[in-house]
Coordinates of C-alpha atoms in Angstrom, one line a residue:
X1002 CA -28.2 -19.5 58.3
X1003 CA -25.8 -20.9 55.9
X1004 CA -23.7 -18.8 53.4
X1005 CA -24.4 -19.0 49.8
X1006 CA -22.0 -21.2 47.9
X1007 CA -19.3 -19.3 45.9
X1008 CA -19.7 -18.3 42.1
X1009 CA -18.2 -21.0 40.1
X1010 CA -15.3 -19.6 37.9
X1011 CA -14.4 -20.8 34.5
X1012 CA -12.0 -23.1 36.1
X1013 CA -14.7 -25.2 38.2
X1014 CA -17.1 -25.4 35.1
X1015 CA -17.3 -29.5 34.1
X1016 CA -14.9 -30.9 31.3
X1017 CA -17.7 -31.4 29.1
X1018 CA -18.7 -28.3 29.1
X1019 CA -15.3 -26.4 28.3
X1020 CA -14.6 -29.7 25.5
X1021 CA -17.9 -28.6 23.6
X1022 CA -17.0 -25.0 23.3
X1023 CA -13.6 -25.7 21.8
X1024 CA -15.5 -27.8 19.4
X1025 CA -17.7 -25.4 18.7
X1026 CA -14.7 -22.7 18.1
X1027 CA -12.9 -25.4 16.0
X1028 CA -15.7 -25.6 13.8
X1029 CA -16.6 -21.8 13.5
X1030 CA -13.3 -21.1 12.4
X1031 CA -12.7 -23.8 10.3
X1032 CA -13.9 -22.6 7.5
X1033 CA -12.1 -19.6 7.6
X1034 CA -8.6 -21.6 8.1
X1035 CA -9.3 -23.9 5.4
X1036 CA -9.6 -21.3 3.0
X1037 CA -6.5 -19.2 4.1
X1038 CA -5.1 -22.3 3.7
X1039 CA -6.1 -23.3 0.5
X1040 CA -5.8 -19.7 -1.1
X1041 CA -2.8 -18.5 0.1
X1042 CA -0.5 -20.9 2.4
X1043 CA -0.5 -23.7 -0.1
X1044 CA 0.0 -21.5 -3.2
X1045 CA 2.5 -19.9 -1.2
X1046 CA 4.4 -22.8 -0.2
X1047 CA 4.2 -24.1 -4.5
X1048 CA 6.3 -20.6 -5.1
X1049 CA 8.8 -21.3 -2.5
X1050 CA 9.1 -24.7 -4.1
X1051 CA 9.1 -23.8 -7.1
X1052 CA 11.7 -20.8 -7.1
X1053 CA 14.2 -23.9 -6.0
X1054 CA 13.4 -25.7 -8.7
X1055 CA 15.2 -26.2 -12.1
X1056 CA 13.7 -24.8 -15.3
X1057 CA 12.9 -27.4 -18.2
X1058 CA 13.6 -26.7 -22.3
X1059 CA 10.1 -24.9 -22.3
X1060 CA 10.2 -22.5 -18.7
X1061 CA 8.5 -25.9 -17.2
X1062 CA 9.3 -26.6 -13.6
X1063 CA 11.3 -29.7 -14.1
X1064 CA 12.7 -30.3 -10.1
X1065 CA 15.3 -30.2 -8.1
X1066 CA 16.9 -27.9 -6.1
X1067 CA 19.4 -25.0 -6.8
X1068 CA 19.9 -21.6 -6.0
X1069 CA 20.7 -20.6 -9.6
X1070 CA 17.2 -18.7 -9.6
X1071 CA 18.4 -16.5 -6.7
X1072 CA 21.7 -16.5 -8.1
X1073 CA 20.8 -15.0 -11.5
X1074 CA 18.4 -11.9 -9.9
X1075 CA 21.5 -10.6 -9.0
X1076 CA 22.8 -9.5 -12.1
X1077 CA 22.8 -5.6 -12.6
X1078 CA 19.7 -5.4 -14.9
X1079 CA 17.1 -7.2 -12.1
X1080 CA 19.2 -5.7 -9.7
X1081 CA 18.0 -2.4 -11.7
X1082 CA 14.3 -3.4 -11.3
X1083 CA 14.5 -4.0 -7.9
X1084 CA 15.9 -0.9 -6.8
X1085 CA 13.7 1.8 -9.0
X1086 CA 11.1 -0.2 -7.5
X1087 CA 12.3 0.6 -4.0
X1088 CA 12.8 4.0 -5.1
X1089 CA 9.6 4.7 -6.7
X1090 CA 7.5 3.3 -4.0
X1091 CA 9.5 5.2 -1.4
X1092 CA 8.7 8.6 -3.2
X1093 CA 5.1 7.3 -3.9
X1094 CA 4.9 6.9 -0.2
X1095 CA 6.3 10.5 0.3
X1096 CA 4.1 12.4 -1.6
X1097 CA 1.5 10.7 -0.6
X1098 CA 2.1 11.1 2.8
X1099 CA 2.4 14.8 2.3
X1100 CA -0.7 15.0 -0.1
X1101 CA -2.6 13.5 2.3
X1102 CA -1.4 15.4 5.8
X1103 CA -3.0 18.5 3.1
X1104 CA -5.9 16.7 2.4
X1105 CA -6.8 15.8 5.8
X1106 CA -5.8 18.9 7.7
X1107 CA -8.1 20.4 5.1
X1108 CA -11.2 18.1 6.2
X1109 CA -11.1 18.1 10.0
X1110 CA -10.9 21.6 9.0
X1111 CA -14.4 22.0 7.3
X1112 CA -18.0 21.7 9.7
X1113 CA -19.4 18.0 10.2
X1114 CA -21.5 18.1 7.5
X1115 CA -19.4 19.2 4.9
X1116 CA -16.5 16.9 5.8
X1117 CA -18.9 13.7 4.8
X1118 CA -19.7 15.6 1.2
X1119 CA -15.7 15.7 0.7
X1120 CA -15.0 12.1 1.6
X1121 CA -17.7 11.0 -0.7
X1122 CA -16.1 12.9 -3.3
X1123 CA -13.1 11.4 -2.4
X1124 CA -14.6 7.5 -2.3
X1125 CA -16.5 7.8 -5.4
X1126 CA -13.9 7.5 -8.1
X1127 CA -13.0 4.5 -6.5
X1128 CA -16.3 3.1 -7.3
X1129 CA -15.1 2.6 -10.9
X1130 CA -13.2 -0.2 -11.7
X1131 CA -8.8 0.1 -11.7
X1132 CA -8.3 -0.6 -15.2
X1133 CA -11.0 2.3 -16.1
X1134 CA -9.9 4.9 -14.0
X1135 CA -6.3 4.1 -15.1
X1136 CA -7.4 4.2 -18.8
X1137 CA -8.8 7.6 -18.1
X1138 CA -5.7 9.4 -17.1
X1139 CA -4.3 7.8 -21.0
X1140 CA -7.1 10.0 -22.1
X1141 CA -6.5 13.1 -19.8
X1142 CA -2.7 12.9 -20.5
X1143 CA -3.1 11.8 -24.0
X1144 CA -2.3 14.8 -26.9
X1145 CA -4.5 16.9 -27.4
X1146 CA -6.2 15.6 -24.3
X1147 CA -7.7 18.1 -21.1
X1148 CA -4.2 18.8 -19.8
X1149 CA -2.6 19.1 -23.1
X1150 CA -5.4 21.8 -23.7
X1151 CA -4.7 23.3 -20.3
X1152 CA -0.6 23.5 -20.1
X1153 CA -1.0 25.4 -23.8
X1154 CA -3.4 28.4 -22.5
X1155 CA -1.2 28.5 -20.0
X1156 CA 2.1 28.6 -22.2
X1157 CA 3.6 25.8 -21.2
X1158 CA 3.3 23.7 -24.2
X1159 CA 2.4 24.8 -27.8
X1160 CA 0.4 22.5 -29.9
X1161 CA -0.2 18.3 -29.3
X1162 CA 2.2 17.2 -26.5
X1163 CA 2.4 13.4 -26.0
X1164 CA 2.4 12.8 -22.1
X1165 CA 2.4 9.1 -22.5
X1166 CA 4.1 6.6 -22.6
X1167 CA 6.5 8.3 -19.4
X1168 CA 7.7 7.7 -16.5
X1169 CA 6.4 10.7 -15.1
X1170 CA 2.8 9.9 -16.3
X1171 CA 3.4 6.4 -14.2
X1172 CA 4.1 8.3 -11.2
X1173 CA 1.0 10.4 -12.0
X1174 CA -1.6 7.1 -11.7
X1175 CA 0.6 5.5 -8.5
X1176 CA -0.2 8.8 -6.6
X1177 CA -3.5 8.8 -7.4
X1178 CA -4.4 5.1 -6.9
X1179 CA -3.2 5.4 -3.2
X1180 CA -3.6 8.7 -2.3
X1181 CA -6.8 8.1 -0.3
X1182 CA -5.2 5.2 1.2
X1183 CA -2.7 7.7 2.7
X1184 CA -5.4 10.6 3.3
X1185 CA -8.2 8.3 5.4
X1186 CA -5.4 7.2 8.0
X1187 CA -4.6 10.6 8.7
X1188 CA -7.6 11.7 8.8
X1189 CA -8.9 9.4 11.4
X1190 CA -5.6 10.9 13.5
X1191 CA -7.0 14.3 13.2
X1192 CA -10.2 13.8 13.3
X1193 CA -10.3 14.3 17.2
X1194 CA -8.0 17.0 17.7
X1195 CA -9.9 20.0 19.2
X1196 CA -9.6 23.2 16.7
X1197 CA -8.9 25.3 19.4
X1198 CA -5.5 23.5 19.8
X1199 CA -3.9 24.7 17.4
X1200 CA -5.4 28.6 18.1
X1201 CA -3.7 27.9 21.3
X1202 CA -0.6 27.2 20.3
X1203 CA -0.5 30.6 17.8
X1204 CA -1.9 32.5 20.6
X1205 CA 1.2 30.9 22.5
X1206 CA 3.6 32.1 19.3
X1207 CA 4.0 29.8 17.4
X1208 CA 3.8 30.0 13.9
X1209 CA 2.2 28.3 11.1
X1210 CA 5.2 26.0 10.6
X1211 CA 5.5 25.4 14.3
X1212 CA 1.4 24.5 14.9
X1213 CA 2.0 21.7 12.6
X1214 CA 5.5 20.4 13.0
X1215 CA 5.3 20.8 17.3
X1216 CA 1.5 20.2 17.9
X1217 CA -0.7 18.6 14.9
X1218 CA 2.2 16.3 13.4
X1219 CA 2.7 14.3 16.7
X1220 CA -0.8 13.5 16.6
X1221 CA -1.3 12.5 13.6
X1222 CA 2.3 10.5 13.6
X1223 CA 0.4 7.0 14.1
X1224 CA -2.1 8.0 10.6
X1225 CA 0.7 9.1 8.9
X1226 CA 2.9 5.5 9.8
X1227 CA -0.4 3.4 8.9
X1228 CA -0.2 5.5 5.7
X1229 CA 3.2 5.1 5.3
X1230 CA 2.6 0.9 5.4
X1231 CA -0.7 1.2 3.0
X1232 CA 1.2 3.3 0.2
X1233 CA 5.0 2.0 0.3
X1234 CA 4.4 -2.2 0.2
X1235 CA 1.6 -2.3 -2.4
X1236 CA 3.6 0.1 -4.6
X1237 CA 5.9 -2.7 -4.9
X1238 CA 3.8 -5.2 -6.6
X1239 CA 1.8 -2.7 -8.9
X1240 CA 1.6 -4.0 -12.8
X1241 CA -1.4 -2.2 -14.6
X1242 CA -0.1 1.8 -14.1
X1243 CA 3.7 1.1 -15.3
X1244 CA 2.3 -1.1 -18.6
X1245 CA -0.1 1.2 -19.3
X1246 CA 0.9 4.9 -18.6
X1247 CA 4.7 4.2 -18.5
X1248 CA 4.7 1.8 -21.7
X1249 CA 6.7 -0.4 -19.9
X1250 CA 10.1 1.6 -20.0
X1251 CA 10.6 1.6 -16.5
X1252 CA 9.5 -2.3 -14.9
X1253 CA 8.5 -2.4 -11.3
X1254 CA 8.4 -5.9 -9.8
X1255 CA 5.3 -7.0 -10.4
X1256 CA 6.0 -6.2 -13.8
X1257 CA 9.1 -8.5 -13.8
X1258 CA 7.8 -11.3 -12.2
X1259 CA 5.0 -11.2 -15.2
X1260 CA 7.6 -10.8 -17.8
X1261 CA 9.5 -13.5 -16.3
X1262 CA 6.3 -15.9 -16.3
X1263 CA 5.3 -15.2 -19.9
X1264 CA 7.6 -13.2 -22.0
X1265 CA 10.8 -15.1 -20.7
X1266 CA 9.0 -18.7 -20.0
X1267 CA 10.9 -19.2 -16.6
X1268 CA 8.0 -20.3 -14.1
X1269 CA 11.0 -20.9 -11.4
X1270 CA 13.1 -17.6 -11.8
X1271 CA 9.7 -15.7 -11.6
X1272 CA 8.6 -17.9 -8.8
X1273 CA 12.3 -16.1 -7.0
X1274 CA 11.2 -13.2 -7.8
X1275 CA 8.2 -13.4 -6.1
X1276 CA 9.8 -14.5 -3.0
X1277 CA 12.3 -11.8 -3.5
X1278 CA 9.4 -9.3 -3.3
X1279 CA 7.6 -11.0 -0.3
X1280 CA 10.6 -10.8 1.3
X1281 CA 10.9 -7.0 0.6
X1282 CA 7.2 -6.7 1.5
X1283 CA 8.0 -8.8 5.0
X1284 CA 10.8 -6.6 6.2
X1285 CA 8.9 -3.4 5.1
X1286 CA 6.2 -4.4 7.8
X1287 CA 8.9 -5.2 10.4
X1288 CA 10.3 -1.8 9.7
X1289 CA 6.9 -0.3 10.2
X1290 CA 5.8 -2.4 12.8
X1291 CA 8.9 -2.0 15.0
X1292 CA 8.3 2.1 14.4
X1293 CA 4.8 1.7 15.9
X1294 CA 6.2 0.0 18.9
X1295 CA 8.5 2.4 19.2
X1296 CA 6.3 4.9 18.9
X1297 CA 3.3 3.5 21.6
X1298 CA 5.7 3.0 24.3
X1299 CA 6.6 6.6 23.9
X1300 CA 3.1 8.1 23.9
X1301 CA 2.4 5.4 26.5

């Protein structure tokens, strides 16, 4: 009696065979690299061009190459821009970040049931379209408006207060357009943690401050970093909430790359801009990445 012939392995399969399937992968994914192509490598690589290039009498891109464009967003007032956009979305990230450790140590908190209910309440808002949701906080913050009602019963103000245009009302909107993008991270950290952890660790003595800094904190470090990454870079790039609740005063980037392309009429100093902001984006995400490295190998 013979032996049965061994199982072929994916090495012994015929050329054909193996030529067909890469074919057939080519094609699935083809149109999926075409369009990243189209949509964002090639309009990519026009900017890149284009911040090289020398502007014509009307803001045109007439050619060449120079680095005046780079050269000229170093003078103290972009300079300016650049770092209060740093700044803001740094602090953005921060209270975020803390909002949302709240936020989510409050729902893993809560029984199954009522957790969903709260994340619904949470998602809905965000059903509504940017622009609206941003034009309702002009109306909440507006005088005479729901918190201009509220800070006078409580004696803070006394009669119509004007809330908008500030800088403080701008920092109002970025917290709360990426607040859930810093409270669903965390929450998906938590989510798993046993409650009776942290009665352990009091029954152990630690206190309040020690349950979260020594047990739940670790745990929810890897949330926390993704939120980190999801608040800080697109803070960066935001237009809408500085025009509209800040007036404008205070310009992040985006907002000076768009006054660069239509106010000032410079399509190649606003193209450097944008590659000035990529480039911030880019080292941002090597920041964060290398801290997730960093931090797998030592929970590895």
């Amino acid at each position: 009696m013979t032996a049965p012939p061994p199982a072929a392995t994916a090495g012994d399969r015929p050329v054909g065979t193996r030529a067909r399937r890469g074919l057939l992968t080519t094609a699935l994914l083809a149109p999926a690299g075409l369009t990243v192509a189209g949509l964002v490598l090639v309009p990519l690589l026009l900017v890149v061009r284009d911040s090289f290039a020398a502007p014509d009498r009307y803001g045109g891109i007439q050619g060449g190459f120079t680095l005046a464009n780079y050269r000229s967003l170093f003078d103290p007032v972009y300079l300016k821009v650049f770092g209060y956009s740093l700044g803001m979305a740094g602090l953005n990230m921060a209270v975020c970040l803390l909002l949302g450790y709240v936020v989510s140590y409050y729902l893993v908190s809560r029984p199954p049931q009522r957790q969903l209910l709260l994340l619904l309440l949470i998602i809905v808002p965000f059903w509504t379209d940017f622009l609206v949701r941003t034009f309702a906080w002009i109306n909440l913050l507006s005088p005479g408006g729901p918190v201009n009602s509220l800070t006078d019963a409580l004696g803070l103000t006394d009669g119509a207060t004007g809330w908008i245009p500030s800088q403080g009302a701008s920092f109002i909107g970025l917290v709360y357009a990426f607040l859930p993008t810093a409270i669903f991270p965390v929450y998906a950290s938590l989510r798993g943690v046993d409650p009776s952890l942290g009665e352990a660790a009091r029954d152990l003595g630690c206190g309040w401050w020690r349950v979260h800094t020594k047990v739940l904190l670790p745990i929810a470090r890897p949330g926390m970093l993704a939120a980190a990454l999801l608040t800080f870079i697109p803070t960066l790039g935001v237009f809408v909430i500085p025009v509209l609740l800040g007036g404008g005063k205070n310009q992040l980037v985006g907002n000076l790359i768009v006054t660069l392309y239509t106010e000032f009429r410079n399509q190649p100093m606003g193209a450097a801009a944008s590659v000035v902001l990529l480039v911030l984006m880019l080292v941002s995400l090597t920041v964060f990445g290398t801290a997730a490295r960093r931090l797998r190998r030592k929970t590895a």
